[in-house]
PDB file of C-alpha atoms and ligand atoms in Angstrom:
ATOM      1  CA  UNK A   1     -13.294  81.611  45.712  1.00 90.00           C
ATOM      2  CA  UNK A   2     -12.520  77.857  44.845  1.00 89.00           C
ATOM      3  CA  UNK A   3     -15.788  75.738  44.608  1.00 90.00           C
ATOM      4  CA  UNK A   4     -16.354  71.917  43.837  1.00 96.00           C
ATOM      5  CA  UNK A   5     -13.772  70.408  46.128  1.00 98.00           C
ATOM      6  CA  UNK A   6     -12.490  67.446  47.669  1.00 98.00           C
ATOM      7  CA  UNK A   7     -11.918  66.651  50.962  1.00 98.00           C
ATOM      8  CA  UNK A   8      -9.365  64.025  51.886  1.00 98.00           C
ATOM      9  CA  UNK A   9      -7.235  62.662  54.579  1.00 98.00           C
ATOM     10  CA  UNK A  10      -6.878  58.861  57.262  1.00 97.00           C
ATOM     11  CA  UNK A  11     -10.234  58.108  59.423  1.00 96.00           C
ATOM     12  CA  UNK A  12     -10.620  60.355  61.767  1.00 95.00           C
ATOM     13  CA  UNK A  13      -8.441  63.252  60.453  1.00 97.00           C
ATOM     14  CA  UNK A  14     -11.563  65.895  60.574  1.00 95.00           C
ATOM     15  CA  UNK A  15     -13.065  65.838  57.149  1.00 97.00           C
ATOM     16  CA  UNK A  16     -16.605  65.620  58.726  1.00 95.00           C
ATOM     17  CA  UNK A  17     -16.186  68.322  61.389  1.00 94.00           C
ATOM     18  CA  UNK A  18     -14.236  70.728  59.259  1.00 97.00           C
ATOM     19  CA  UNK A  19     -16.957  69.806  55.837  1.00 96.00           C
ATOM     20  CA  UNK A  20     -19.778  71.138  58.802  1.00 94.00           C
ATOM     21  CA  UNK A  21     -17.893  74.605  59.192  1.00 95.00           C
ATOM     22  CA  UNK A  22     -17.050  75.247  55.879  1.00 96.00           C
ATOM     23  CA  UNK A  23     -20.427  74.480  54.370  1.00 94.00           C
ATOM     24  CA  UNK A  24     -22.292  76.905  56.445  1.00 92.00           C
ATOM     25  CA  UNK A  25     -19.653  79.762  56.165  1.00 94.00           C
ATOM     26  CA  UNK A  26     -18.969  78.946  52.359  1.00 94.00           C
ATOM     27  CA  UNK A  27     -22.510  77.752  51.212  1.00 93.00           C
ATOM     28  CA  UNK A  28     -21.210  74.595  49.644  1.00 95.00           C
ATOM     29  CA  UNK A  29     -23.390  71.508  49.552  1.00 97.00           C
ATOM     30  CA  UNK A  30     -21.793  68.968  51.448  1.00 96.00           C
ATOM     31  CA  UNK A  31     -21.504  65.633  50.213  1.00 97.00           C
ATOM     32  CA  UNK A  32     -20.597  62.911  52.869  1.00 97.00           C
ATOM     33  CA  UNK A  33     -20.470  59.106  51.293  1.00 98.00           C
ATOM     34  CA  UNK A  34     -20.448  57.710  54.807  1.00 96.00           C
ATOM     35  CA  UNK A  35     -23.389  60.006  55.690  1.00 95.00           C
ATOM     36  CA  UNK A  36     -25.035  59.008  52.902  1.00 96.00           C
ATOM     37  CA  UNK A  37     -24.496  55.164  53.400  1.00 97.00           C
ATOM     38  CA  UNK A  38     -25.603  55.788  57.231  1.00 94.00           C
ATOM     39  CA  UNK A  39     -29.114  57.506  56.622  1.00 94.00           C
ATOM     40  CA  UNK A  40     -29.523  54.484  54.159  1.00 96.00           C
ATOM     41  CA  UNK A  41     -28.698  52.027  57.158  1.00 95.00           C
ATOM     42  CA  UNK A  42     -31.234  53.956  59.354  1.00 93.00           C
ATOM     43  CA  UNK A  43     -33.637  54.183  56.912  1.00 95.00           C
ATOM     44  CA  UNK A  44     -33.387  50.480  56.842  1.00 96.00           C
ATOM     45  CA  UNK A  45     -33.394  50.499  52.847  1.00 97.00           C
ATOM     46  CA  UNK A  46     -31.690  47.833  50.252  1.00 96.00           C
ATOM     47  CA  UNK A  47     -28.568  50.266  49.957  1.00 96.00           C
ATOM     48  CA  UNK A  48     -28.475  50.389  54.068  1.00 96.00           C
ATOM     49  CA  UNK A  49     -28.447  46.670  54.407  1.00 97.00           C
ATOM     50  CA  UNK A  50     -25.612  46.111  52.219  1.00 97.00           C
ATOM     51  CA  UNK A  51     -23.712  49.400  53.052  1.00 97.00           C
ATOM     52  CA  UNK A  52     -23.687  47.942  56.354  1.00 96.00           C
ATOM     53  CA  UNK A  53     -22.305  44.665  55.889  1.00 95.00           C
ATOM     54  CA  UNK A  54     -19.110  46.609  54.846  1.00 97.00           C
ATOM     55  CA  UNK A  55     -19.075  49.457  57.055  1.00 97.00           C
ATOM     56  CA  UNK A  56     -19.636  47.849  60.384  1.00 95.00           C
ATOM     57  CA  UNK A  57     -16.427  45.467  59.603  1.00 95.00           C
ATOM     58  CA  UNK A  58     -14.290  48.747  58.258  1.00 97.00           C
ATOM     59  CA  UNK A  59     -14.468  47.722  54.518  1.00 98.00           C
ATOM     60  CA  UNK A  60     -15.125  49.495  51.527  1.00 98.00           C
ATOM     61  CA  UNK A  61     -18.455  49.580  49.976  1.00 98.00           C
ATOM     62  CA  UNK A  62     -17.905  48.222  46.259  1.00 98.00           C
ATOM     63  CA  UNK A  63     -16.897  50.841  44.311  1.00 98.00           C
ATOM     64  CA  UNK A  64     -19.988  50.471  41.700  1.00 97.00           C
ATOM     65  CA  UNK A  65     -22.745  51.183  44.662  1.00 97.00           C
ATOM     66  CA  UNK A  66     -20.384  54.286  45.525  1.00 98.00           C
ATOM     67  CA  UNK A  67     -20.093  56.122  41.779  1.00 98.00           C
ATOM     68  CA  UNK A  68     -23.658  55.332  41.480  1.00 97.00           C
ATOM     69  CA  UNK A  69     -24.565  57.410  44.472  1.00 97.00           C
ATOM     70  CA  UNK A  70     -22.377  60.196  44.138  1.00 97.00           C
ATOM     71  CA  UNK A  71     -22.933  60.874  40.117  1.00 97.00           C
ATOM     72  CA  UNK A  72     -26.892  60.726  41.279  1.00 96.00           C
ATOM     73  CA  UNK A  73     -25.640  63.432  43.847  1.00 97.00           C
ATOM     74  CA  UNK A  74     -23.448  65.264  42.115  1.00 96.00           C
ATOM     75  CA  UNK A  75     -26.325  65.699  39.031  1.00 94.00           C
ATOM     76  CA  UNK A  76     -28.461  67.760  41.587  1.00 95.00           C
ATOM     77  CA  UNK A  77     -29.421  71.299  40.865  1.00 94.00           C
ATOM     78  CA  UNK A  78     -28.226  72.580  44.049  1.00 95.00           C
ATOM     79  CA  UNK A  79     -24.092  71.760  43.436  1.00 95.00           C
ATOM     80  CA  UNK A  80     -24.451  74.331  40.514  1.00 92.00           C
ATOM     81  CA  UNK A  81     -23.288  76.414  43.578  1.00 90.00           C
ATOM     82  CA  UNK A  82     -19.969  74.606  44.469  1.00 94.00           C
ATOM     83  CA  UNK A  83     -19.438  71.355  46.691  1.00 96.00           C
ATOM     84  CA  UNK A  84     -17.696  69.555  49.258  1.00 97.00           C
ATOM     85  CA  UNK A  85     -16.474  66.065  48.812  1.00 98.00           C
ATOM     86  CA  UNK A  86     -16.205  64.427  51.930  1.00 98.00           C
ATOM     87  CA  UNK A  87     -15.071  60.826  51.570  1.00 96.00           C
ATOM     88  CA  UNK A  88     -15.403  60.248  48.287  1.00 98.00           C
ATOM     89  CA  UNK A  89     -13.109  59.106  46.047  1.00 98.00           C
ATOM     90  CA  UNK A  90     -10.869  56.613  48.174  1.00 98.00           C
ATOM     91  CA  UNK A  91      -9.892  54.354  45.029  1.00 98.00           C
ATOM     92  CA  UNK A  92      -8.272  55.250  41.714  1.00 98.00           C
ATOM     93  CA  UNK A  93     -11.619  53.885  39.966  1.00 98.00           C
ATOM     94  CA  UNK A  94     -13.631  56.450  41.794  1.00 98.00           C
ATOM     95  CA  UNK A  95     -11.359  59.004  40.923  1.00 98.00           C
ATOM     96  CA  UNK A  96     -11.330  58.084  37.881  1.00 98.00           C
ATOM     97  CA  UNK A  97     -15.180  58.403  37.993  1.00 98.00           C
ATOM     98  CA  UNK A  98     -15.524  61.820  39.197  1.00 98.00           C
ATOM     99  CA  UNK A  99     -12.839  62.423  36.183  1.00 97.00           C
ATOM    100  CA  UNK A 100     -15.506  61.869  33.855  1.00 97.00           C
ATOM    101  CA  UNK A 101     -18.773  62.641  36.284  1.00 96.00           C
ATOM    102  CA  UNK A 102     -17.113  66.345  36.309  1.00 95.00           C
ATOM    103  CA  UNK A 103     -16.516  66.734  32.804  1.00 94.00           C
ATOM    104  CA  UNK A 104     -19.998  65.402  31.793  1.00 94.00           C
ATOM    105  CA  UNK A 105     -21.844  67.926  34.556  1.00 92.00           C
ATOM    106  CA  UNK A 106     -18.925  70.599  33.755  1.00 91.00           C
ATOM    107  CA  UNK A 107     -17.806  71.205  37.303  1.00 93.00           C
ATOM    108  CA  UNK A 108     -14.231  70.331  37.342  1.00 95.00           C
ATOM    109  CA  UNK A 109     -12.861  69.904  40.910  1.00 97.00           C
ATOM    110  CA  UNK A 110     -10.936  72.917  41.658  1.00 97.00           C
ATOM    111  CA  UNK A 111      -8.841  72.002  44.099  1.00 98.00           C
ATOM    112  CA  UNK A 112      -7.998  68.748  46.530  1.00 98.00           C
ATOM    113  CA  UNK A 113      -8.006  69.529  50.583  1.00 98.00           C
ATOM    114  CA  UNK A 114      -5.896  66.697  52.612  1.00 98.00           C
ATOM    115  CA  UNK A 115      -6.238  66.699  56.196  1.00 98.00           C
ATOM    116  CA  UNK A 116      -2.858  65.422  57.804  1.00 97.00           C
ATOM    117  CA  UNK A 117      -2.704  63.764  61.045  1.00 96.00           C
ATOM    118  CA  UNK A 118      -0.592  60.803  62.918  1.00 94.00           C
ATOM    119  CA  UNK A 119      -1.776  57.709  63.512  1.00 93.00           C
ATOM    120  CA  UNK A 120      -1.682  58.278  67.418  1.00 94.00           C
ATOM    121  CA  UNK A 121      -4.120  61.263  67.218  1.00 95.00           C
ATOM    122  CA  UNK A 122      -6.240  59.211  65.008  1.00 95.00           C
ATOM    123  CA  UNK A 123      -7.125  56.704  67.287  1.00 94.00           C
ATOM    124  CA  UNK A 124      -7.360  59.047  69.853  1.00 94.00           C
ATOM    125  CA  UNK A 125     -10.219  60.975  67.702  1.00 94.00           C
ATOM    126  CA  UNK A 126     -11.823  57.666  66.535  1.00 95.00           C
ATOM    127  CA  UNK A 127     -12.212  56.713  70.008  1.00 93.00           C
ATOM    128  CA  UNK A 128     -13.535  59.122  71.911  1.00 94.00           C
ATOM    129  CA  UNK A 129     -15.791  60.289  68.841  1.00 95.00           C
ATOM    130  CA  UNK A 130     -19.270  60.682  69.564  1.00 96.00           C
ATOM    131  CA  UNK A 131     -22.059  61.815  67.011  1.00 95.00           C
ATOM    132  CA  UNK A 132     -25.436  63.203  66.973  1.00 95.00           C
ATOM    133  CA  UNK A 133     -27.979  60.556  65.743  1.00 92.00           C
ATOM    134  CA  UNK A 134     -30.239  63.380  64.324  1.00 91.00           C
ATOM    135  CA  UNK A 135     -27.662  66.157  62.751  1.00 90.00           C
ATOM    136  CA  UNK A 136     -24.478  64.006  62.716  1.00 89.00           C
ATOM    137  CA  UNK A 137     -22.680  67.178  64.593  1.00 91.00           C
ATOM    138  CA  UNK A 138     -19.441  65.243  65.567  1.00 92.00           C
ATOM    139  CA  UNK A 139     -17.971  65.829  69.093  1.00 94.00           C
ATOM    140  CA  UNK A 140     -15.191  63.927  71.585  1.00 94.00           C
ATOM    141  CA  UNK A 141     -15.848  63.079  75.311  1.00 94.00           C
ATOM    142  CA  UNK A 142     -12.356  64.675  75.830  1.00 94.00           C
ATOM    143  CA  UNK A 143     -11.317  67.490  73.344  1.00 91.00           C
ATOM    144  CA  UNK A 144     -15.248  68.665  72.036  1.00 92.00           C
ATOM    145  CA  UNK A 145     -17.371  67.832  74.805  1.00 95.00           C
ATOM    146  CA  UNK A 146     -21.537  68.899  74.082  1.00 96.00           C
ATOM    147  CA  UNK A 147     -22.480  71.732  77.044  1.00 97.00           C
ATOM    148  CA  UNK A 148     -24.580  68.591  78.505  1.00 96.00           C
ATOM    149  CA  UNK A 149     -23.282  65.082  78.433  1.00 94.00           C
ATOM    150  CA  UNK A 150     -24.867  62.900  75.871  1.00 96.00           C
ATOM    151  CA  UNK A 151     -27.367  65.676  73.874  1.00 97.00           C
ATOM    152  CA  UNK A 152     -25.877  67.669  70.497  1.00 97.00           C
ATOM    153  CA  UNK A 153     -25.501  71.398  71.429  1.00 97.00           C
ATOM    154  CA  UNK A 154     -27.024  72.020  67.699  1.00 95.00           C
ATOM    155  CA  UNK A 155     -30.051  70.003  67.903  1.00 96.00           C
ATOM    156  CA  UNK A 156     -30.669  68.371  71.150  1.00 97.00           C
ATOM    157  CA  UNK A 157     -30.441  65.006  69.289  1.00 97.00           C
ATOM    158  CA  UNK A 158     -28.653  62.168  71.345  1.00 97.00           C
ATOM    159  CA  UNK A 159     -25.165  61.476  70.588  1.00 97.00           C
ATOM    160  CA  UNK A 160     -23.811  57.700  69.730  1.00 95.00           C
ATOM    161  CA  UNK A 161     -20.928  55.895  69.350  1.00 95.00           C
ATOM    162  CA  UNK A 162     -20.645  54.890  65.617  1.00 94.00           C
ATOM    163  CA  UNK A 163     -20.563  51.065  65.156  1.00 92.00           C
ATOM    164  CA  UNK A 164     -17.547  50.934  63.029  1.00 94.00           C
ATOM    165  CA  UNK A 165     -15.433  53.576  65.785  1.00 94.00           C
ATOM    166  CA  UNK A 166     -14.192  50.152  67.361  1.00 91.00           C
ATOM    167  CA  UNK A 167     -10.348  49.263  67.406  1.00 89.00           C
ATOM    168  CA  UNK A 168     -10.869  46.317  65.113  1.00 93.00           C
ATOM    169  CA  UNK A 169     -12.388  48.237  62.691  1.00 95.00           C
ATOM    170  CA  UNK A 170     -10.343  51.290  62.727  1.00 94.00           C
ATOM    171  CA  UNK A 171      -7.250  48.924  61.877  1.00 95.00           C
ATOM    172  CA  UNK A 172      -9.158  47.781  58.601  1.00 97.00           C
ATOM    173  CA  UNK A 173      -9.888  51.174  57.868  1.00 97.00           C
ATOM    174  CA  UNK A 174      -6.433  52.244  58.192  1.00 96.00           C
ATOM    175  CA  UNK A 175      -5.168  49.129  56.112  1.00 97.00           C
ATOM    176  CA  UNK A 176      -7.844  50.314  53.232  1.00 98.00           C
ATOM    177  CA  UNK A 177      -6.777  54.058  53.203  1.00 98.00           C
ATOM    178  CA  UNK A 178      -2.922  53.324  53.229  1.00 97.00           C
ATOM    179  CA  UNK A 179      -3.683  50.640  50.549  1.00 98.00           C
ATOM    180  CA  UNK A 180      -6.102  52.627  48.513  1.00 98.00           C
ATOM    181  CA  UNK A 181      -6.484  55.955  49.389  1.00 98.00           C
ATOM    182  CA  UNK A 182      -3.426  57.268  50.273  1.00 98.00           C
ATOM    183  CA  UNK A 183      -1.625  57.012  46.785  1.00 98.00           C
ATOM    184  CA  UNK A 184      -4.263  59.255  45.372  1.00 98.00           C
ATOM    185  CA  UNK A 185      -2.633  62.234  46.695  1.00 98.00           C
ATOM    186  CA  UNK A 186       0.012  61.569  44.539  1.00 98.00           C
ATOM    187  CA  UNK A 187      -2.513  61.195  41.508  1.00 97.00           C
ATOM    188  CA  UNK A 188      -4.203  64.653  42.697  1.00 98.00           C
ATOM    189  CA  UNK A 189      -0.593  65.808  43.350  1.00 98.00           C
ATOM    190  CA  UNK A 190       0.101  65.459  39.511  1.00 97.00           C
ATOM    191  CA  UNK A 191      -2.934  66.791  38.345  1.00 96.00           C
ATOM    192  CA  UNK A 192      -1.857  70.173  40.562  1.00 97.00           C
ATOM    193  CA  UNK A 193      -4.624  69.913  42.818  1.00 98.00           C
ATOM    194  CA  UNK A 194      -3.420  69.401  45.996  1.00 98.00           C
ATOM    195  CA  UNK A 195      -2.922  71.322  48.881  1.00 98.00           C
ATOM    196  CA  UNK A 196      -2.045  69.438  52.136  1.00 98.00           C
ATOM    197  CA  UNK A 197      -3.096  70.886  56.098  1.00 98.00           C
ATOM    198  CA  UNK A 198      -1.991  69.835  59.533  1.00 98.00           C
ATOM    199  CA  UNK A 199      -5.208  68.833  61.247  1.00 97.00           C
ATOM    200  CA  UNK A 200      -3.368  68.851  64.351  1.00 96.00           C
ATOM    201  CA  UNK A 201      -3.455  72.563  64.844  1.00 96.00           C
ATOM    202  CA  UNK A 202      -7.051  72.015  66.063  1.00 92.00           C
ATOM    203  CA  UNK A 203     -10.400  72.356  65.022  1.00 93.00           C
ATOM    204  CA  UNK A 204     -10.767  76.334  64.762  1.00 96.00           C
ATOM    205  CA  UNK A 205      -7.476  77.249  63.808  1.00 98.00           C
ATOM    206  CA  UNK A 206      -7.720  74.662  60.517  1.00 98.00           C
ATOM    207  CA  UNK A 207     -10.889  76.188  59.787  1.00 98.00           C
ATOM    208  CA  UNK A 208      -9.320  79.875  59.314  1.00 98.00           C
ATOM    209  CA  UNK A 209      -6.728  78.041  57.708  1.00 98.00           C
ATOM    210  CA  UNK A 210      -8.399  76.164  54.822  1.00 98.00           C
ATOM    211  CA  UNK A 211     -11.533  79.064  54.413  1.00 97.00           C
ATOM    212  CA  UNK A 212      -8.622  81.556  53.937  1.00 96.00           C
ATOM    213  CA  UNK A 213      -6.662  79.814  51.280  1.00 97.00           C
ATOM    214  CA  UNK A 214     -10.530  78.898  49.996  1.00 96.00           C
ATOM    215  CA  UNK A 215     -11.789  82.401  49.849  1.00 93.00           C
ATOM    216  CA  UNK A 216      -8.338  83.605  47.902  1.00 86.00           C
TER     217      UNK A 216
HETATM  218  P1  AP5 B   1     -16.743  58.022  56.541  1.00 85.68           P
HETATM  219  O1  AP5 B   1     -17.932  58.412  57.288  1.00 85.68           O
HETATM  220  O2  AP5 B   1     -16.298  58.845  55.379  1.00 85.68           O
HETATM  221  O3  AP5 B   1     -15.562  57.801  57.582  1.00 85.68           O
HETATM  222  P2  AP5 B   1     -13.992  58.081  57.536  1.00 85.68           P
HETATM  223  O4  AP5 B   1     -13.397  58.515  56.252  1.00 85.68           O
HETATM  224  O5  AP5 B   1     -13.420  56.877  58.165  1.00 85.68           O
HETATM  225  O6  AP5 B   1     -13.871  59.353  58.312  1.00 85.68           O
HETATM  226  P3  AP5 B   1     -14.498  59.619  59.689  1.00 85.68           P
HETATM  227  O7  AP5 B   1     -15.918  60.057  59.541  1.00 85.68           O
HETATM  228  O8  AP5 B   1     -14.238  58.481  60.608  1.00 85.68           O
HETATM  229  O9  AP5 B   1     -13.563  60.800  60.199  1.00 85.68           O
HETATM  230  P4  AP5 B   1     -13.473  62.301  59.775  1.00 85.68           P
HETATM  231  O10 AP5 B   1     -12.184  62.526  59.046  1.00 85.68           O
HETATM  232  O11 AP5 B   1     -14.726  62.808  59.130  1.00 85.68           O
HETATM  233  O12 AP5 B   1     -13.292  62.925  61.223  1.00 85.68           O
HETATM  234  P5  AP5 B   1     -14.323  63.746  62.131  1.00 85.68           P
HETATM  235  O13 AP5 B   1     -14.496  65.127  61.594  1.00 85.68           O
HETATM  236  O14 AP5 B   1     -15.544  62.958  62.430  1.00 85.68           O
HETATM  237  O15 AP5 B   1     -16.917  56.552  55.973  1.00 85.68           O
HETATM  238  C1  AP5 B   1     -17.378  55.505  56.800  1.00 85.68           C
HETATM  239  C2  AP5 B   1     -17.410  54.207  55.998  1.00 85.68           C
HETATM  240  O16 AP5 B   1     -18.320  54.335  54.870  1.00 85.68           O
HETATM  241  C3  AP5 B   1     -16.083  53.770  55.355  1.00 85.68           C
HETATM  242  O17 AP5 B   1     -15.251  53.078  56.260  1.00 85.68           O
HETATM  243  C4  AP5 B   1     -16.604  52.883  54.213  1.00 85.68           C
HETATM  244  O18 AP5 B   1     -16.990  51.639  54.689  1.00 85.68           O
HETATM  245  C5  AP5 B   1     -17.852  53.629  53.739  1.00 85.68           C
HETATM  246  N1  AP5 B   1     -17.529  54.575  52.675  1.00 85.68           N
HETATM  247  C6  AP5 B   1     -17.625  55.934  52.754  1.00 85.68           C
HETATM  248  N2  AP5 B   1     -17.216  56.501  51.604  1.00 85.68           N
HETATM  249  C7  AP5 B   1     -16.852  55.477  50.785  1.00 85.68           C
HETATM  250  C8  AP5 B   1     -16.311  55.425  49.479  1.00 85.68           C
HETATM  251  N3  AP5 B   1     -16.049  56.529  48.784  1.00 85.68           N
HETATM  252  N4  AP5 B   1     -16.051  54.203  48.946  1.00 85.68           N
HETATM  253  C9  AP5 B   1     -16.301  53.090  49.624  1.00 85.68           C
HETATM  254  N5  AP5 B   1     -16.793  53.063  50.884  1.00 85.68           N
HETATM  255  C10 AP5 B   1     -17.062  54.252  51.457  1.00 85.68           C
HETATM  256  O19 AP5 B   1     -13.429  63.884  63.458  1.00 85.68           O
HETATM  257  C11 AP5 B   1     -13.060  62.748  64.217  1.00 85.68           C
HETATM  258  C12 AP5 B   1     -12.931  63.147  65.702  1.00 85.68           C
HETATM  259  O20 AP5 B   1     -11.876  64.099  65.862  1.00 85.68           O
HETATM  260  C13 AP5 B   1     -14.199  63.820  66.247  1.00 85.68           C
HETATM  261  O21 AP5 B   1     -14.368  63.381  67.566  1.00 85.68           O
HETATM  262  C14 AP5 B   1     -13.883  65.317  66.202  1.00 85.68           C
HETATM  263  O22 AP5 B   1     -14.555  65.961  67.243  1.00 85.68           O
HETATM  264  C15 AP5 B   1     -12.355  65.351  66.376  1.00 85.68           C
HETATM  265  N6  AP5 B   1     -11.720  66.380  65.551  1.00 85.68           N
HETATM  266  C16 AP5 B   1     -12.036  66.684  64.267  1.00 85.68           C
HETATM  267  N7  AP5 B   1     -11.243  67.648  63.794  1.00 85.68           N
HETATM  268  C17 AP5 B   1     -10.367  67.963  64.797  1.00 85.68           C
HETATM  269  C18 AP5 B   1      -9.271  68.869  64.905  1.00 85.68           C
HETATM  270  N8  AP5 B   1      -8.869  69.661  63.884  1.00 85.68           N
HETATM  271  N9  AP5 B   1      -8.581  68.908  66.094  1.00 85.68           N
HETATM  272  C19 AP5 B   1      -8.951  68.089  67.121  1.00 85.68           C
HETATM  273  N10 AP5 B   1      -9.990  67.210  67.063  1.00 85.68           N
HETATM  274  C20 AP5 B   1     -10.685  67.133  65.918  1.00 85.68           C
END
């Protein structure tokens, strides 16, 4: 089974969603920058305050703050088992950092996941994207509804609509992951690492798809 990978793919292409599924059927630790930067906003700390003054507009958080957090992570005990990147890198100087966080922990990433998807179905995802304010379980008013509006089926937590889900902030997003994420699929490409899905299969039917080719 491959362990200690990446997740990648545009806003809203179903890193988070498919990270949840394969985590509990895999036992990989999930590591979510953008999870991580939003308990630090609710926990009101130094890192939330400034995490949020790039988040909310769509912006990167400097890349710095970012390797910090994730070498901290990644250092952990617990990803002796295997991991899941989720959002993290997004610029050639993170990848670059994991390059040498890997080698210096010795867990090389095994293999790079991209999530497809077109730019339509994006902003239909961001849009209708709700998410539990407890467990994070994501969901959409039209294609993932919760059994009763507004509460997460998981943990009965109440479901929000994340600031940064907003049309003006999607486009920045966009603009940063064509501009600075996007041409590290060719770096990962070159390094023989990565292995490309269609997200728009749907949510259970990616799942088989990436645990199988996982799991071989
Ligand atoms: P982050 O939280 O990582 O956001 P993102 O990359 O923009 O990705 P999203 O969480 O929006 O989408 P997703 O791909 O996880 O989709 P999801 O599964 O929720 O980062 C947020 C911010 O933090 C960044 O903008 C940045 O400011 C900062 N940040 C984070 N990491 C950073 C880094 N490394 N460096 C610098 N800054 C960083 O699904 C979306 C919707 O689609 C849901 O409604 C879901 O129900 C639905 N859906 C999911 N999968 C499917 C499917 N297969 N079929 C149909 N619907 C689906």
């Amino acid at each position: 089974m491959k362990k200690n990978i990446i997740l990648m793919g545009p806003p809203g292409a179903g890193k988070g969603t498919l990270a949840k599924q394969l985590k509990e059927a895999l036992h990989l630790v999930h590591i979510s920058t953008g999870d991580m930067f939003r308990d630090a906003i609710k926990a009101k700390t130094e890192l939330g305050n400034l995490a949020a003054s790039y988040i909310n507009r769509g912006d990167l958080v400097p890349d710095d703050v970012t390797i910090g957090l994730v070498k901290e992570r990644l250092s952990q005990p617990d990803c002796e088992a295997g991991f899941l990147l989720d959002g993290f890198p997004r610029t050639l100087p993170q990848a670059e950092a994991l390059e040498e966080i890997a080698k210096q922990i010795s867990r090389p990433i095994e293999v790079v996941v991209n999530l497809d998807c077109d730019n339509e179905e994006l902003v239909r995802r961001i849009s209708g994207r709700r998410v539990c304010k407890n467990c994070g379980a994501p969901y959409h008013v039209v294609t993932m509804k919760p059994k009763a509006e507004g509460v997460c089926d998981l943990c009965g937590g109440p479901l929000y609509q994340r600031k940064d889900d907003n049309e003006e902030a999607l486009k920045v997003r966009l603009e940063h992951y064509v501009a600075e994420t996007k041409p590290l699929l060719d770096y990962y490409e070159k390094l023989g690492l990565l292995e490309s899905f269609d997200s728009l299969v749907g949510k259970e039917q990616l799942f088989d798809e990436v645990k199988n080719f996982l799991n071989k």
